[in-house]
XYZ file of C-alpha atoms in Angstrom:
375
model
C 3.332 64.593 -76.150
C 5.601 62.988 -78.766
C 9.072 64.114 -79.620
C 10.780 63.744 -82.977
C 13.342 60.945 -83.009
C 16.931 62.099 -82.961
C 18.850 61.625 -86.175
C 20.750 58.369 -86.396
C 24.513 58.848 -86.079
C 26.472 59.012 -89.320
C 28.646 56.045 -90.233
C 32.176 56.228 -91.615
C 33.250 54.136 -94.592
C 34.980 51.817 -92.103
C 31.969 51.167 -89.876
C 31.531 47.482 -90.780
C 35.269 46.890 -90.388
C 35.296 48.415 -86.893
C 32.443 46.153 -85.840
C 34.177 43.103 -87.290
C 37.178 43.978 -85.091
C 34.956 44.020 -82.005
C 35.159 47.764 -81.439
C 33.085 49.399 -78.735
C 31.235 52.117 -80.644
C 30.009 55.458 -79.350
C 28.071 58.440 -80.683
C 30.592 61.268 -81.034
C 29.514 64.595 -82.569
C 26.781 62.833 -84.507
C 29.028 60.016 -85.765
C 29.176 56.378 -84.687
C 32.872 56.030 -83.865
C 35.139 53.368 -82.312
C 35.823 54.219 -78.671
C 38.187 51.287 -78.137
C 38.889 47.871 -79.609
C 40.219 46.120 -76.500
C 42.290 47.859 -73.832
C 42.508 51.667 -73.858
C 45.825 51.449 -72.011
C 47.264 49.000 -74.544
C 46.163 51.219 -77.417
C 47.668 54.294 -75.739
C 50.969 52.540 -75.056
C 51.123 51.170 -78.613
C 51.061 54.728 -79.989
C 53.716 55.863 -77.517
C 56.077 52.937 -78.217
C 55.114 51.491 -81.615
C 52.160 52.661 -83.699
C 48.378 52.960 -83.757
C 45.863 53.185 -86.608
C 42.881 55.542 -86.256
C 39.726 56.270 -88.239
C 39.203 60.040 -88.075
C 36.625 60.300 -90.844
C 34.334 62.319 -88.560
C 36.513 65.410 -89.015
C 35.061 68.145 -91.257
C 36.785 68.975 -94.547
C 35.964 72.267 -96.265
C 37.662 73.268 -99.526
C 38.245 76.939 -100.353
C 39.261 77.870 -103.904
C 39.453 80.929 -106.115
C 41.714 83.876 -106.928
C 41.007 85.506 -103.551
C 41.019 82.318 -101.460
C 44.058 83.397 -99.424
C 42.727 86.921 -98.833
C 39.341 85.514 -97.836
C 40.825 83.052 -95.336
C 43.043 85.788 -93.899
C 39.863 87.811 -93.299
C 37.776 84.912 -91.974
C 40.424 83.373 -89.687
C 42.879 84.831 -87.145
C 46.036 83.510 -88.850
C 47.995 84.844 -91.796
C 47.072 82.270 -94.407
C 48.821 84.243 -97.173
C 52.201 83.117 -95.817
C 51.384 79.382 -95.951
C 53.419 77.788 -98.744
C 52.010 75.218 -101.139
C 52.254 71.815 -99.472
C 52.336 73.273 -95.961
C 49.724 73.456 -93.201
C 48.948 75.865 -90.373
C 47.140 75.609 -87.052
C 44.729 78.524 -86.652
C 41.337 79.505 -85.254
C 38.039 80.967 -86.349
C 36.469 83.387 -83.878
C 33.229 85.321 -83.473
C 33.094 89.123 -83.715
C 33.547 89.273 -79.928
C 36.736 87.177 -80.155
C 35.208 83.988 -78.734
C 36.666 80.818 -80.238
C 34.298 79.042 -82.646
C 36.801 76.306 -83.490
C 40.466 75.533 -83.897
C 41.458 74.404 -87.382
C 44.220 73.099 -89.573
C 44.472 74.741 -92.994
C 46.392 72.931 -95.749
C 47.451 74.800 -98.890
C 46.969 72.251 -101.654
C 47.750 74.544 -104.591
C 48.220 78.149 -105.615
C 44.605 79.057 -104.839
C 43.260 75.880 -103.206
C 43.029 75.293 -99.470
C 41.654 72.486 -97.326
C 40.221 73.610 -93.982
C 39.825 70.796 -91.446
C 37.378 71.492 -88.615
C 36.477 69.503 -85.524
C 33.560 67.137 -86.057
C 31.219 68.873 -83.628
C 31.861 72.293 -85.169
C 32.097 71.376 -88.853
C 28.642 72.664 -89.821
C 29.137 75.889 -87.856
C 32.529 76.481 -89.487
C 31.076 75.766 -92.934
C 28.153 78.133 -92.381
C 30.396 80.850 -90.939
C 32.924 80.652 -93.757
C 30.118 80.709 -96.326
C 28.633 83.811 -94.708
C 32.000 85.555 -94.580
C 32.849 84.808 -98.232
C 30.597 87.566 -99.579
C 32.622 90.135 -101.501
C 35.529 87.759 -102.144
C 36.231 85.904 -105.386
C 36.395 82.610 -103.521
C 34.261 79.482 -103.277
C 33.572 77.566 -100.047
C 32.718 73.904 -100.668
C 31.481 71.278 -98.215
C 33.759 68.276 -98.844
C 32.897 66.250 -95.763
C 31.515 63.421 -97.902
C 34.505 63.506 -100.260
C 37.038 62.263 -97.720
C 37.770 59.458 -95.331
C 40.622 60.221 -92.924
C 42.980 57.609 -91.504
C 45.878 58.337 -89.156
C 48.999 56.308 -88.420
C 50.624 57.630 -85.246
C 53.675 56.561 -83.268
C 57.453 56.160 -83.601
C 57.082 53.265 -86.068
C 54.689 55.169 -88.346
C 57.327 56.326 -90.891
C 58.590 52.769 -91.385
C 55.044 51.464 -91.771
C 54.004 54.091 -94.303
C 57.221 53.702 -96.294
C 56.265 50.082 -96.901
C 53.142 51.131 -98.827
C 54.159 54.374 -100.571
C 57.014 55.747 -102.640
C 56.275 59.307 -101.504
C 59.228 61.218 -100.032
C 58.345 60.848 -96.356
C 61.843 61.818 -95.208
C 61.403 65.184 -96.924
C 57.915 65.697 -95.511
C 58.178 68.137 -92.617
C 55.855 68.435 -89.622
C 52.721 70.369 -90.636
C 53.212 69.671 -94.316
C 51.234 67.632 -96.810
C 51.766 66.254 -100.290
C 49.681 64.328 -102.798
C 50.809 60.754 -103.286
C 49.764 57.159 -103.660
C 49.472 54.903 -100.623
C 48.807 51.197 -101.237
C 47.713 52.112 -104.756
C 45.218 54.673 -103.443
C 45.435 58.426 -104.241
C 45.893 60.325 -100.975
C 46.838 63.596 -99.391
C 49.656 62.564 -97.038
C 49.982 64.996 -94.125
C 52.559 64.898 -91.340
C 50.144 65.990 -88.662
C 48.432 64.406 -85.691
C 46.877 64.801 -82.265
C 48.879 62.374 -80.152
C 52.209 64.034 -79.409
C 53.998 61.449 -81.558
C 55.366 61.483 -85.086
C 52.710 60.367 -87.502
C 50.667 60.883 -90.627
C 47.083 61.672 -91.546
C 45.861 60.271 -94.861
C 42.936 61.891 -96.691
C 41.413 59.512 -99.233
C 38.139 58.914 -101.050
C 35.703 56.969 -98.822
C 35.563 54.061 -101.285
C 39.310 53.547 -100.798
C 39.280 53.650 -96.991
C 38.920 49.923 -96.311
C 41.625 48.951 -98.810
C 43.998 51.456 -97.222
C 43.167 50.323 -93.666
C 43.895 46.685 -94.560
C 47.170 47.572 -96.310
C 48.354 49.629 -93.334
C 47.330 46.841 -90.952
C 49.406 44.316 -92.892
C 52.398 46.649 -93.244
C 52.177 47.531 -89.564
C 51.957 44.016 -88.190
C 55.774 43.519 -87.929
C 55.987 46.923 -86.180
C 53.356 46.256 -83.521
C 50.666 48.508 -85.020
C 47.170 48.024 -83.587
C 43.795 49.721 -84.233
C 43.055 52.547 -81.813
C 39.874 54.322 -80.765
C 38.894 57.791 -79.628
C 39.407 57.015 -75.938
C 43.180 56.616 -76.215
C 43.328 59.532 -78.634
C 41.991 61.675 -75.803
C 44.570 60.497 -73.234
C 47.352 60.870 -75.818
C 46.409 64.470 -76.644
C 45.979 65.248 -72.932
C 49.501 64.037 -72.137
C 50.746 66.136 -75.066
C 48.978 69.224 -73.665
C 46.854 69.668 -76.800
C 43.565 71.553 -76.350
C 40.193 69.981 -77.111
C 37.310 72.140 -78.292
C 34.530 72.229 -75.722
C 37.059 71.724 -72.929
C 40.132 73.991 -73.193
C 38.580 76.057 -76.015
C 35.053 77.550 -75.995
C 33.134 80.560 -77.277
C 33.544 82.065 -73.786
C 37.314 82.242 -74.307
C 39.447 84.228 -76.732
C 42.740 82.777 -78.002
C 44.501 85.023 -75.469
C 42.437 83.608 -72.593
C 43.447 80.134 -73.752
C 47.154 81.008 -73.836
C 47.166 80.696 -77.620
C 47.415 84.355 -78.563
C 50.373 83.466 -80.777
C 47.987 82.189 -83.463
C 46.472 85.676 -83.857
C 48.393 87.678 -86.463
C 47.586 91.376 -86.062
C 50.376 92.288 -88.471
C 48.756 90.663 -91.492
C 47.440 92.808 -94.302
C 43.807 93.843 -94.124
C 41.102 93.555 -91.519
C 39.870 90.273 -90.066
C 36.833 89.156 -88.106
C 37.256 89.762 -84.387
C 40.288 92.025 -84.740
C 39.107 94.824 -82.423
C 37.865 92.444 -79.750
C 41.130 90.482 -79.903
C 43.222 93.644 -79.602
C 41.310 94.439 -76.410
C 41.754 90.852 -75.191
C 45.508 91.046 -75.836
C 45.725 94.279 -73.827
C 43.746 92.755 -70.949
C 45.985 89.701 -70.911
C 49.049 91.964 -70.751
C 47.820 94.157 -67.910
C 45.838 91.610 -65.877
C 46.708 88.036 -66.874
C 43.602 85.845 -67.107
C 43.471 82.402 -65.618
C 46.268 80.331 -67.092
C 46.033 76.848 -68.551
C 48.301 74.574 -66.498
C 49.007 70.913 -65.961
C 48.090 69.150 -62.727
C 49.555 65.817 -61.590
C 47.881 63.881 -58.790
C 49.621 62.876 -55.584
C 47.054 60.089 -55.175
C 44.901 57.930 -57.423
C 41.612 59.813 -57.695
C 40.897 61.076 -61.213
C 39.663 64.632 -61.822
C 37.094 65.356 -64.519
C 36.092 68.415 -66.521
C 34.251 70.941 -64.371
C 35.846 69.914 -61.054
C 36.990 72.884 -58.968
C 40.645 73.657 -58.304
C 41.224 74.983 -54.791
C 43.971 76.525 -52.685
C 43.646 77.424 -49.010
C 39.998 76.466 -49.083
C 39.212 78.917 -51.915
C 38.287 78.119 -55.532
C 41.135 79.243 -57.792
C 40.298 77.446 -61.017
C 38.497 74.700 -62.895
C 39.564 71.434 -64.497
C 38.976 71.304 -68.272
C 40.203 67.739 -68.970
C 41.330 64.916 -66.714
C 42.227 61.234 -67.011
C 44.599 58.551 -65.762
C 47.919 58.937 -67.604
C 49.278 55.585 -68.815
C 52.690 57.190 -69.464
C 53.049 58.936 -66.095
C 51.207 56.252 -64.128
C 49.157 58.873 -62.278
C 46.008 60.918 -62.895
C 46.606 64.188 -64.734
C 44.496 67.184 -65.680
C 44.547 70.442 -67.548
C 42.926 73.339 -65.732
C 42.507 77.087 -65.923
C 43.778 78.551 -62.623
C 44.337 82.041 -61.248
C 47.712 83.486 -62.206
C 48.790 83.532 -58.537
C 48.612 79.722 -58.443
C 49.799 78.942 -61.982
C 53.563 78.710 -61.483
C 54.993 75.176 -61.698
C 55.651 73.839 -58.222
C 53.036 76.054 -56.528
C 52.161 74.382 -53.216
C 48.778 73.880 -51.633
C 46.826 73.348 -54.852
C 44.108 70.678 -54.822
C 41.168 69.429 -56.858
C 37.793 69.060 -55.209
C 36.831 65.490 -56.095
C 33.353 64.817 -54.745
C 33.835 66.885 -51.613
C 37.448 66.002 -50.849
C 40.380 68.287 -51.721
C 42.895 65.948 -53.345
C 46.458 67.352 -53.557
C 47.832 68.051 -57.027
C 51.167 69.362 -58.290
C 51.146 72.263 -60.758
C 53.408 71.485 -63.738
C 54.223 73.023 -67.099
C 52.466 71.699 -70.163
C 52.884 69.376 -71.914
C 53.106 66.419 -69.546
C 54.887 64.397 -72.235
C 57.298 65.283 -75.038
C 58.507 62.709 -77.526
C 62.168 62.231 -78.224
C 63.081 63.811 -81.578
């Protein structure tokens, strides 16, 4: 019995460049992406102390335009998109009718009636299809712009100095979660002060044909500042230290935003109905009366690393489950995020362990995030 061959992974505009740099590539959400270039620890530490350069072109860009674009997005998503000013961005979510999280998103307002929705790579098609289905009855257009953009990110404390060397855009006036059109190294770009590392930094949306020119210019400008290319592996440890959720780990369709401790992104007070409203009202009430498992940080006493799906125990009983775990280069010890019963969620709770291949390894419960950058 023959099976159809799986589709070849998609390549970003920088694929040949990554290979020329000796990157270890991996299939991620249907894309061939750089996992690391040399040492994951060195790449992680470069972002924490200097700067790192990432190719994030696997992310999914969806443009929404039209007179009722804001009203449509307010209906389709849980946030109040009508209050997002031009040039600003907002973290939000798209949920199913039952309140389960389909994806977490960043929405940029590019103009009076133009928005850029950025979805996670693995969920981009689902988000596109869902938005398209929900657009009926609204004077708004949903457009798949995944092929229209390459996305580069410069992250780390040296990132403002590096970017200033190749743009005359007002970076000092660019606030966190804001974006403005500009020119970077002679290339038209949307310059956004956003990121997924816990550090100051910028994400640059450009046409794919300009990606290599921009990468080379940033590499040259960053050389005196210690900038190095970085892969997805260190991006994961950086976001974990910063306590940032990853879809498929901390966020799933089995969880509502309230189960994930992110009920603040749901805006019941906004005008009009929105998808999942009734289910989310019920979830909010449940969370108030009987708190669900809480997302917490765990820091190892020893050296054994927990992984997603490992059981959290206390007194020989299972009280939770690890969602993400890795060695922390910054803390020098293994760390994890986990959903645990409310009775064991307080920082400093004693007797909590992670079952690592049959052995209960002691872990300390701490508040998230594990790491906060100095402002």
